[in-house]
Amino acid sequence: MVPLKDIVPAAQNNINTRFILLDKGIVKTTTTTLSQAQNKTCLALVADETAAVHFQLWGNECDAFESGDIVELSNGIFSYCRNNLLLRAGKRGKIEKVGEFMMAYVETPNLSEIRWVPDPNNPKKYIQEAVISPHSRIFPPKY
Amino acid sequence: MKLIQISSHEAKNPTELSLRQAFELFEPKLRPPFALTIPNPQEYLFLNKAILYGVLCETHVGKAHMKHLHAIVTDGYCCFVSLLVEVVNELYVKLLEPVKSRLIWVTKELINVLAVGVEGLLVCLLRQILGGDFSDGNLWLCFEMATIFMSKWDYLLQVDPMILTSGLYTYLRLLADHSRFVSNPKLEALKQLEIDFCIKVLKEQFPLCLKVGRDLVRLLQDLVHLPKFRAIWKDLVLNQGEFKARGFYGIPQLYNTRTPSEYMLLRITPEMEAQLRFLLTHVKLGNQKRHQAWFAKKFLWEPNRETLIIDIVRFICCAYHPTNEVIQSDVVPRWAVIGWLLKSCTKNYVEANVKLALLYDWLFFEERVDNIMDIEPAMLLMVYSIPRYIDITHTLLEFLFLLMENYDVEHYDILVKGVSTSFSVLVKRGVICSLDVLTSCDALSPILQQARQVGNLKSRKSVNKLVVLVILWATILPLKAWLFFFSEKSESKKRDPVIHDSAGMISHSAVLWLLKYFNGSDFDISRNFSINTIWDGVSEQIGPHVKLKGHTCFTSPNLCCLCVRLENSLHMRGRRTHC
């Protein structure tokens, strides 16, 4: 189980973590270019004690999770989807509700609001270059 | 064959899983003929788990499983009961309906054999009854539990007599909610059962009830509009011998007993308790809003749930005492959560009861028996609200003085001593540096001055007599009339500062309305006073020029709520010296 602050964008389904869902956006229907299949997606703000990040709920996940749910992600992926940096379960990963309420969280830093660049020493890895915004610009702090 | 409802994307429940695995492992051994070998401790635990799962899920062979249990038991059912406690605490809300019925059946079976710890199981089940929840499932549990208490009375006395007081506390509190909505016919039978049970405990086991302490008075006072409780109340005040409790010397004995915190837990579900404890030990001040919103959405948003806030405030004051580490950290303090809860009240009678819950221990505070942590939140809420929420400080202070003067005029001396001890202990123990923070605040000076004046009033005793008379007559006014009366007032004057603050006023015309009400009814007015005699007496003594105004804190009609204050007290004192 890795803390959110330590996740790095990569094209790998290997993130196992646990977070609390803070906010959900509206459910959108998107069409996959290849198969023309329609699918629901929903963007959410999730966080743990170390960091926050944008999470993409997919298909029936959109209705199965509510704000306040504690979620366990196994084999998730943190990568760019249409220019947005998102954490999601992806085809190989899964998310499960493991509890409610009882988790502290921070809203900053938000890892989706950080500019990442390839590591000059190891081009396969990304490193943080700059903070675009301390908080989510999609879900600005409510209180 | 299932125990619980699991929604999609929900992780497996570890409690359910361990029971199911045990059942699957032992299933061949659960069918007769049963093995005669004595299991080792490990096997014994698994066998208990397997039988429990079988009893709850396999309706058709439940009795056979129970016989099996009776045959193998070597620990007085201790293990089996503790597994059941775990199921109730962690899974009750998720249990399928038939499983809940089985659970009640097993509980009765365990009472019949006086199982070790079965009283703890009953407490857990009582805690699953939600206050202010009128759904069928919740009312069903109310009914089943009340039935258990009535039908297993003698067994329960053998198991642990104190369990009856847990039932009493629960049902007195539930009755306050259940009797507020008179129009629900479904509720009538349940209400009657609840009343019968409470009265039985009070009449037959009063020495036990004394151990509940001062919150017993708080709950009873919310029910004096019910005839049977009015009778109990009358005996408490006038006829202590009725209770056959040796050495019982009246209500002050209850006031002097701090209610043990286990009673506060009874009206909070384990899930609520866990969330509140988490909020108050892990969430940082300034960062609590989302958690508060989640809590409110889950537990308080449904209609009529608001009365739960009363129990939550009692829990926070008396049952959750943070460690010094937490107090010194940046975790959200108790007073802040209580301030939020107080601001969440939308109904006046709830708000008044919440304030009473918050300030209740102030009235009887004694350094020897009481815990300063019970009164600390109210003090800090008052002090920390001064800069930005002076209305809270104002309304709490005013309410405190109103309670001190009127909560129980017969024992005014106890209340004055309690409140003044509270203030001095809070200063002495360093909760606040001095009272200057209140007294130096200009916005608060009118109330403080008023309080001082009332305190100095020399003819206090005679004033009290009048107050008592008016109260006696007001307590027999049925709830419906009060509700009608208040709804009319609060709708028309929603923004009126008098209505908006802690106390509303009964105008002269309202008094006349009340008089008319009584003259038209054939109530037996306490101590054979006719309303006219009272009224004549009142007007004769205060004189025609003085308007009689009542303050009420919008709870149901009871002694505390009709906090009658005689305005113009100075004028009255003036008249009396003339006489």
PDB file of C-alpha atoms in Angstrom, chain A residues 20-23 45 60-61 64-68 95-98 100-105 107 142-143, chain B residues 8-12 271 274-276 278-279 282-283 286-295 297-298:
ATOM      1  CA  ILE A  20     -11.120   8.667   0.846  1.00  0.00           C
ATOM      2  CA  LEU A  21     -13.433  10.058  -1.804  1.00  0.00           C
ATOM      3  CA  LEU A  22     -13.977  13.774  -1.194  1.00  0.00           C
ATOM      4  CA  ASP A  23     -16.017  14.953  -4.124  1.00  0.00           C
ATOM      5  CA  LEU A  45     -11.323  14.157  -5.966  1.00  0.00           C
ATOM      6  CA  ASN A  60     -20.855   1.237 -12.807  1.00  0.00           C
ATOM      7  CA  GLU A  61     -18.157   2.485 -10.456  1.00  0.00           C
ATOM      8  CA  ALA A  64     -21.267   2.624  -6.554  1.00  0.00           C
ATOM      9  CA  PHE A  65     -19.146   5.193  -4.713  1.00  0.00           C
ATOM     10  CA  GLU A  66     -20.156   8.210  -2.705  1.00  0.00           C
ATOM     11  CA  SER A  67     -18.333  11.085  -1.119  1.00  0.00           C
ATOM     12  CA  GLY A  68     -17.054   9.901   2.263  1.00  0.00           C
ATOM     13  CA  ILE A  95     -11.546  -0.582  -6.599  1.00  0.00           C
ATOM     14  CA  GLU A  96     -13.481  -1.663  -3.536  1.00  0.00           C
ATOM     15  CA  LYS A  97     -15.250   0.206  -0.788  1.00  0.00           C
ATOM     16  CA  VAL A  98     -13.616  -0.780   2.492  1.00  0.00           C
ATOM     17  CA  GLU A 100     -16.518   5.188   5.406  1.00  0.00           C
ATOM     18  CA  PHE A 101     -15.586   8.441   7.076  1.00  0.00           C
ATOM     19  CA  MET A 102     -12.721   7.277   9.248  1.00  0.00           C
ATOM     20  CA  MET A 103      -9.744   8.626   7.359  1.00  0.00           C
ATOM     21  CA  ALA A 104      -7.969  11.955   7.637  1.00  0.00           C
ATOM     22  CA  TYR A 105      -6.900  13.666   4.448  1.00  0.00           C
ATOM     23  CA  GLU A 107      -6.249  18.575  -0.179  1.00  0.00           C
ATOM     24  CA  LYS A 142     -15.169  24.115  -0.541  1.00  0.00           C
ATOM     25  CA  TYR A 143     -14.729  25.274   2.996  1.00  0.00           C
TER      26      TYR A 143
ATOM     27  CA  SER B   8     -21.308  -4.051  -5.849  1.00  0.00           C
ATOM     28  CA  HIS B   9     -17.736  -2.883  -5.336  1.00  0.00           C
ATOM     29  CA  GLU B  10     -17.958  -3.445  -1.601  1.00  0.00           C
ATOM     30  CA  ALA B  11     -15.090  -5.313   0.000  1.00  0.00           C
ATOM     31  CA  LYS B  12     -15.792  -8.592   1.783  1.00  0.00           C
ATOM     32  CA  GLU B 271     -21.129   3.420  14.018  1.00  0.00           C
ATOM     33  CA  ALA B 274     -16.870   5.420  16.040  1.00  0.00           C
ATOM     34  CA  GLN B 275     -17.318   8.344  13.655  1.00  0.00           C
ATOM     35  CA  LEU B 276     -17.656  10.902  16.448  1.00  0.00           C
ATOM     36  CA  PHE B 278     -12.663   9.677  14.932  1.00  0.00           C
ATOM     37  CA  LEU B 279     -13.763  13.260  14.295  1.00  0.00           C
ATOM     38  CA  HIS B 282      -8.021  12.644  14.205  1.00  0.00           C
ATOM     39  CA  VAL B 283      -9.569  15.482  12.239  1.00  0.00           C
ATOM     40  CA  GLY B 286     -10.432  23.976  10.226  1.00  0.00           C
ATOM     41  CA  ASN B 287     -10.493  20.771   8.209  1.00  0.00           C
ATOM     42  CA  GLN B 288     -13.589  19.213   9.769  1.00  0.00           C
ATOM     43  CA  LYS B 289     -16.320  20.544   7.486  1.00  0.00           C
ATOM     44  CA  ARG B 290     -16.451  17.624   5.081  1.00  0.00           C
ATOM     45  CA  HIS B 291     -16.493  15.111   7.906  1.00  0.00           C
ATOM     46  CA  GLN B 292     -19.281  17.025   9.604  1.00  0.00           C
ATOM     47  CA  ALA B 293     -21.241  17.114   6.355  1.00  0.00           C
ATOM     48  CA  TRP B 294     -20.795  13.349   5.879  1.00  0.00           C
ATOM     49  CA  PHE B 295     -21.900  12.679   9.426  1.00  0.00           C
ATOM     50  CA  LYS B 297     -25.905  13.343   5.734  1.00  0.00           C
ATOM     51  CA  LYS B 298     -25.712   9.849   7.137  1.00  0.00           C
TER      52      LYS B 298
END
